[in-house]
């Protein structure tokens, strides 16, 4: 265990390991496992210190340090934090042109071409709020993250996940592949 107790320590951890899962192990590293804060105690309300910290850090690290840390999903759908150096290595091997993605993923992508949207806004915009379309929407959204076609916008002001095209937020990385 790395003994992480602060945002600064979490930042240093991600930069050192290159990639880590948020709550699950990815390539031998997990922010959850490396965090040394107490779990929720019996009778305690809310999430407890450890869950609250890890959940907050996964959003704050890429928002405060967008040139250093990326939040996304990898094959299998696991959420990860990744250093920019690692993202540069990861992108060419894992990016898939949107035209090769599923029809639902393509619809989601095209809806984001002009404006960022939160997950609920996007779901409503595409009229995919009820099963089975809702499940198809979730799979398409995950597919676009895994294939590095969309990314969560790096903003501390966003209360909900707000999606943008990957190439708009990470133009330098996407341009390197061409």
PDB file of N, CA and C in Angstrom, residues 10-56:
ATOM      1  N   UNK A  10      -1.973  11.483  -4.167  1.00  0.00           N
ATOM      2  CA  UNK A  10      -2.664  10.746  -5.229  1.00  0.00           C
ATOM      3  C   UNK A  10      -2.107  11.150  -6.596  1.00  0.00           C
ATOM      4  N   UNK A  11      -1.872  12.431  -6.778  1.00  0.00           N
ATOM      5  CA  UNK A  11      -1.293  12.947  -8.024  1.00  0.00           C
ATOM      6  C   UNK A  11       0.080  12.321  -8.264  1.00  0.00           C
ATOM      7  N   UNK A  12       0.920  12.334  -7.249  1.00  0.00           N
ATOM      8  CA  UNK A  12       2.263  11.762  -7.373  1.00  0.00           C
ATOM      9  C   UNK A  12       2.187  10.261  -7.682  1.00  0.00           C
ATOM     10  N   UNK A  13       1.243   9.570  -7.071  1.00  0.00           N
ATOM     11  CA  UNK A  13       1.060   8.132  -7.299  1.00  0.00           C
ATOM     12  C   UNK A  13       0.723   7.857  -8.762  1.00  0.00           C
ATOM     13  N   UNK A  14      -0.257   8.575  -9.316  1.00  0.00           N
ATOM     14  CA  UNK A  14      -0.665   8.359 -10.708  1.00  0.00           C
ATOM     15  C   UNK A  14       0.502   8.650 -11.644  1.00  0.00           C
ATOM     16  N   UNK A  15       1.210   9.726 -11.406  1.00  0.00           N
ATOM     17  CA  UNK A  15       2.350  10.063 -12.266  1.00  0.00           C
ATOM     18  C   UNK A  15       3.449   8.998 -12.169  1.00  0.00           C
ATOM     19  N   UNK A  16       3.631   8.436 -10.979  1.00  0.00           N
ATOM     20  CA  UNK A  16       4.686   7.430 -10.787  1.00  0.00           C
ATOM     21  C   UNK A  16       4.331   6.107 -11.446  1.00  0.00           C
ATOM     22  N   UNK A  17       3.068   5.628 -11.276  1.00  0.00           N
ATOM     23  CA  UNK A  17       2.707   4.312 -11.807  1.00  0.00           C
ATOM     24  C   UNK A  17       2.269   4.373 -13.271  1.00  0.00           C
ATOM     25  N   UNK A  18       1.861   5.539 -13.753  1.00  0.00           N
ATOM     26  CA  UNK A  18       1.466   5.691 -15.148  1.00  0.00           C
ATOM     27  C   UNK A  18       0.004   5.417 -15.408  1.00  0.00           C
ATOM     28  N   UNK A  19      -0.533   4.355 -14.839  1.00  0.00           N
ATOM     29  CA  UNK A  19      -1.940   4.009 -14.973  1.00  0.00           C
ATOM     30  C   UNK A  19      -2.383   3.258 -13.730  1.00  0.00           C
ATOM     31  N   UNK A  20      -3.585   3.599 -13.270  1.00  0.00           N
ATOM     32  CA  UNK A  20      -4.141   2.861 -12.142  1.00  0.00           C
ATOM     33  C   UNK A  20      -5.657   2.856 -12.253  1.00  0.00           C
ATOM     34  N   UNK A  21      -6.254   1.781 -11.767  1.00  0.00           N
ATOM     35  CA  UNK A  21      -7.697   1.744 -11.670  1.00  0.00           C
ATOM     36  C   UNK A  21      -8.137   2.668 -10.547  1.00  0.00           C
ATOM     37  N   UNK A  22      -9.390   3.092 -10.607  1.00  0.00           N
ATOM     38  CA  UNK A  22      -9.923   3.934  -9.536  1.00  0.00           C
ATOM     39  C   UNK A  22     -10.242   3.046  -8.328  1.00  0.00           C
ATOM     40  N   UNK A  23     -11.166   2.119  -8.522  1.00  0.00           N
ATOM     41  CA  UNK A  23     -11.552   1.211  -7.444  1.00  0.00           C
ATOM     42  C   UNK A  23     -11.069  -0.213  -7.700  1.00  0.00           C
ATOM     43  N   UNK A  24     -10.753  -0.535  -8.949  1.00  0.00           N
ATOM     44  CA  UNK A  24     -10.309  -1.879  -9.312  1.00  0.00           C
ATOM     45  C   UNK A  24      -8.865  -1.815  -9.801  1.00  0.00           C
ATOM     46  N   UNK A  25      -8.172  -2.909  -9.634  1.00  0.00           N
ATOM     47  CA  UNK A  25      -6.782  -3.018 -10.049  1.00  0.00           C
ATOM     48  C   UNK A  25      -6.668  -2.983 -11.575  1.00  0.00           C
ATOM     49  N   UNK A  26      -5.794  -2.140 -12.089  1.00  0.00           N
ATOM     50  CA  UNK A  26      -5.463  -2.103 -13.508  1.00  0.00           C
ATOM     51  C   UNK A  26      -3.940  -2.112 -13.596  1.00  0.00           C
ATOM     52  N   UNK A  27      -3.419  -3.111 -14.270  1.00  0.00           N
ATOM     53  CA  UNK A  27      -1.972  -3.282 -14.426  1.00  0.00           C
ATOM     54  C   UNK A  27      -1.239  -3.245 -13.084  1.00  0.00           C
ATOM     55  N   UNK A  28      -1.842  -3.821 -12.095  1.00  0.00           N
ATOM     56  CA  UNK A  28      -1.193  -3.944 -10.792  1.00  0.00           C
ATOM     57  C   UNK A  28      -1.351  -2.763  -9.859  1.00  0.00           C
ATOM     58  N   UNK A  29      -2.167  -1.767 -10.262  1.00  0.00           N
ATOM     59  CA  UNK A  29      -2.302  -0.579  -9.430  1.00  0.00           C
ATOM     60  C   UNK A  29      -3.764  -0.167  -9.301  1.00  0.00           C
ATOM     61  N   UNK A  30      -4.107   0.274  -8.102  1.00  0.00           N
ATOM     62  CA  UNK A  30      -5.450   0.758  -7.813  1.00  0.00           C
ATOM     63  C   UNK A  30      -5.351   1.920  -6.834  1.00  0.00           C
ATOM     64  N   UNK A  31      -5.999   3.033  -7.186  1.00  0.00           N
ATOM     65  CA  UNK A  31      -6.008   4.170  -6.269  1.00  0.00           C
ATOM     66  C   UNK A  31      -6.670   3.771  -4.953  1.00  0.00           C
ATOM     67  N   UNK A  32      -7.709   2.967  -5.037  1.00  0.00           N
ATOM     68  CA  UNK A  32      -8.415   2.499  -3.841  1.00  0.00           C
ATOM     69  C   UNK A  32      -7.464   1.740  -2.915  1.00  0.00           C
ATOM     70  N   UNK A  33      -6.745   0.783  -3.471  1.00  0.00           N
ATOM     71  CA  UNK A  33      -5.841  -0.032  -2.643  1.00  0.00           C
ATOM     72  C   UNK A  33      -4.678   0.785  -2.083  1.00  0.00           C
ATOM     73  N   UNK A  34      -4.260   1.823  -2.798  1.00  0.00           N
ATOM     74  CA  UNK A  34      -3.127   2.633  -2.361  1.00  0.00           C
ATOM     75  C   UNK A  34      -3.517   3.696  -1.331  1.00  0.00           C
ATOM     76  N   UNK A  35      -4.819   3.907  -1.157  1.00  0.00           N
ATOM     77  CA  UNK A  35      -5.290   4.953  -0.246  1.00  0.00           C
ATOM     78  C   UNK A  35      -5.383   4.431   1.178  1.00  0.00           C
ATOM     79  N   UNK A  36      -4.802   5.195   2.089  1.00  0.00           N
ATOM     80  CA  UNK A  36      -4.761   4.819   3.502  1.00  0.00           C
ATOM     81  C   UNK A  36      -5.639   5.768   4.315  1.00  0.00           C
ATOM     82  N   UNK A  37      -6.942   5.631   4.114  1.00  0.00           N
ATOM     83  CA  UNK A  37      -7.925   6.381   4.889  1.00  0.00           C
ATOM     84  C   UNK A  37      -8.949   5.388   5.412  1.00  0.00           C
ATOM     85  N   UNK A  38      -9.635   5.716   6.492  1.00  0.00           N
ATOM     86  CA  UNK A  38     -10.585   4.758   7.054  1.00  0.00           C
ATOM     87  C   UNK A  38     -11.809   4.548   6.160  1.00  0.00           C
ATOM     88  N   UNK A  39     -12.239   3.282   6.115  1.00  0.00           N
ATOM     89  CA  UNK A  39     -13.498   2.950   5.452  1.00  0.00           C
ATOM     90  C   UNK A  39     -14.642   3.457   6.329  1.00  0.00           C
ATOM     91  N   UNK A  40     -15.834   3.407   5.824  1.00  0.00           N
ATOM     92  CA  UNK A  40     -17.009   3.819   6.589  1.00  0.00           C
ATOM     93  C   UNK A  40     -17.131   2.935   7.835  1.00  0.00           C
ATOM     94  N   UNK A  41     -17.332   3.578   8.933  1.00  0.00           N
ATOM     95  CA  UNK A  41     -17.437   2.874  10.202  1.00  0.00           C
ATOM     96  C   UNK A  41     -18.883   2.451  10.448  1.00  0.00           C
ATOM     97  N   UNK A  42     -19.100   1.391  11.213  1.00  0.00           N
ATOM     98  CA  UNK A  42     -20.477   0.966  11.518  1.00  0.00           C
ATOM     99  C   UNK A  42     -21.272   2.133  12.112  1.00  0.00           C
ATOM    100  N   UNK A  43     -22.446   2.365  11.564  1.00  0.00           N
ATOM    101  CA  UNK A  43     -23.304   3.442  12.034  1.00  0.00           C
ATOM    102  C   UNK A  43     -23.010   4.795  11.413  1.00  0.00           C
ATOM    103  N   UNK A  44     -21.877   4.923  10.737  1.00  0.00           N
ATOM    104  CA  UNK A  44     -21.515   6.194  10.105  1.00  0.00           C
ATOM    105  C   UNK A  44     -22.383   6.413   8.869  1.00  0.00           C
ATOM    106  N   UNK A  45     -22.837   7.644   8.702  1.00  0.00           N
ATOM    107  CA  UNK A  45     -23.635   7.978   7.519  1.00  0.00           C
ATOM    108  C   UNK A  45     -22.710   8.320   6.358  1.00  0.00           C
ATOM    109  N   UNK A  46     -23.256   8.222   5.156  1.00  0.00           N
ATOM    110  CA  UNK A  46     -22.483   8.591   3.976  1.00  0.00           C
ATOM    111  C   UNK A  46     -21.517   7.512   3.543  1.00  0.00           C
ATOM    112  N   UNK A  47     -20.547   7.916   2.750  1.00  0.00           N
ATOM    113  CA  UNK A  47     -19.610   6.980   2.141  1.00  0.00           C
ATOM    114  C   UNK A  47     -18.432   6.613   3.015  1.00  0.00           C
ATOM    115  N   UNK A  48     -18.083   7.447   3.937  1.00  0.00           N
ATOM    116  CA  UNK A  48     -16.853   7.237   4.694  1.00  0.00           C
ATOM    117  C   UNK A  48     -15.709   7.977   4.025  1.00  0.00           C
ATOM    118  N   UNK A  49     -14.633   8.176   4.774  1.00  0.00           N
ATOM    119  CA  UNK A  49     -13.500   8.991   4.291  1.00  0.00           C
ATOM    120  C   UNK A  49     -12.843   8.435   3.032  1.00  0.00           C
ATOM    121  N   UNK A  50     -12.626   7.129   2.999  1.00  0.00           N
ATOM    122  CA  UNK A  50     -11.876   6.541   1.890  1.00  0.00           C
ATOM    123  C   UNK A  50     -12.649   6.664   0.576  1.00  0.00           C
ATOM    124  N   UNK A  51     -13.902   6.260   0.549  1.00  0.00           N
ATOM    125  CA  UNK A  51     -14.688   6.342  -0.686  1.00  0.00           C
ATOM    126  C   UNK A  51     -14.830   7.796  -1.115  1.00  0.00           C
ATOM    127  N   UNK A  52     -15.112   8.680  -0.173  1.00  0.00           N
ATOM    128  CA  UNK A  52     -15.258  10.106  -0.508  1.00  0.00           C
ATOM    129  C   UNK A  52     -13.986  10.666  -1.123  1.00  0.00           C
ATOM    130  N   UNK A  53     -12.851  10.323  -0.550  1.00  0.00           N
ATOM    131  CA  UNK A  53     -11.577  10.834  -1.063  1.00  0.00           C
ATOM    132  C   UNK A  53     -11.295  10.312  -2.463  1.00  0.00           C
ATOM    133  N   UNK A  54     -11.393   9.006  -2.663  1.00  0.00           N
ATOM    134  CA  UNK A  54     -11.078   8.417  -3.969  1.00  0.00           C
ATOM    135  C   UNK A  54     -12.036   8.953  -5.034  1.00  0.00           C
ATOM    136  N   UNK A  55     -13.328   9.045  -4.710  1.00  0.00           N
ATOM    137  CA  UNK A  55     -14.314   9.556  -5.667  1.00  0.00           C
ATOM    138  C   UNK A  55     -14.012  11.009  -6.034  1.00  0.00           C
ATOM    139  N   UNK A  56     -13.643  11.801  -5.066  1.00  0.00           N
ATOM    140  CA  UNK A  56     -13.305  13.211  -5.306  1.00  0.00           C
ATOM    141  C   UNK A  56     -12.023  13.330  -6.114  1.00  0.00           C
TER     142      UNK A  56
END
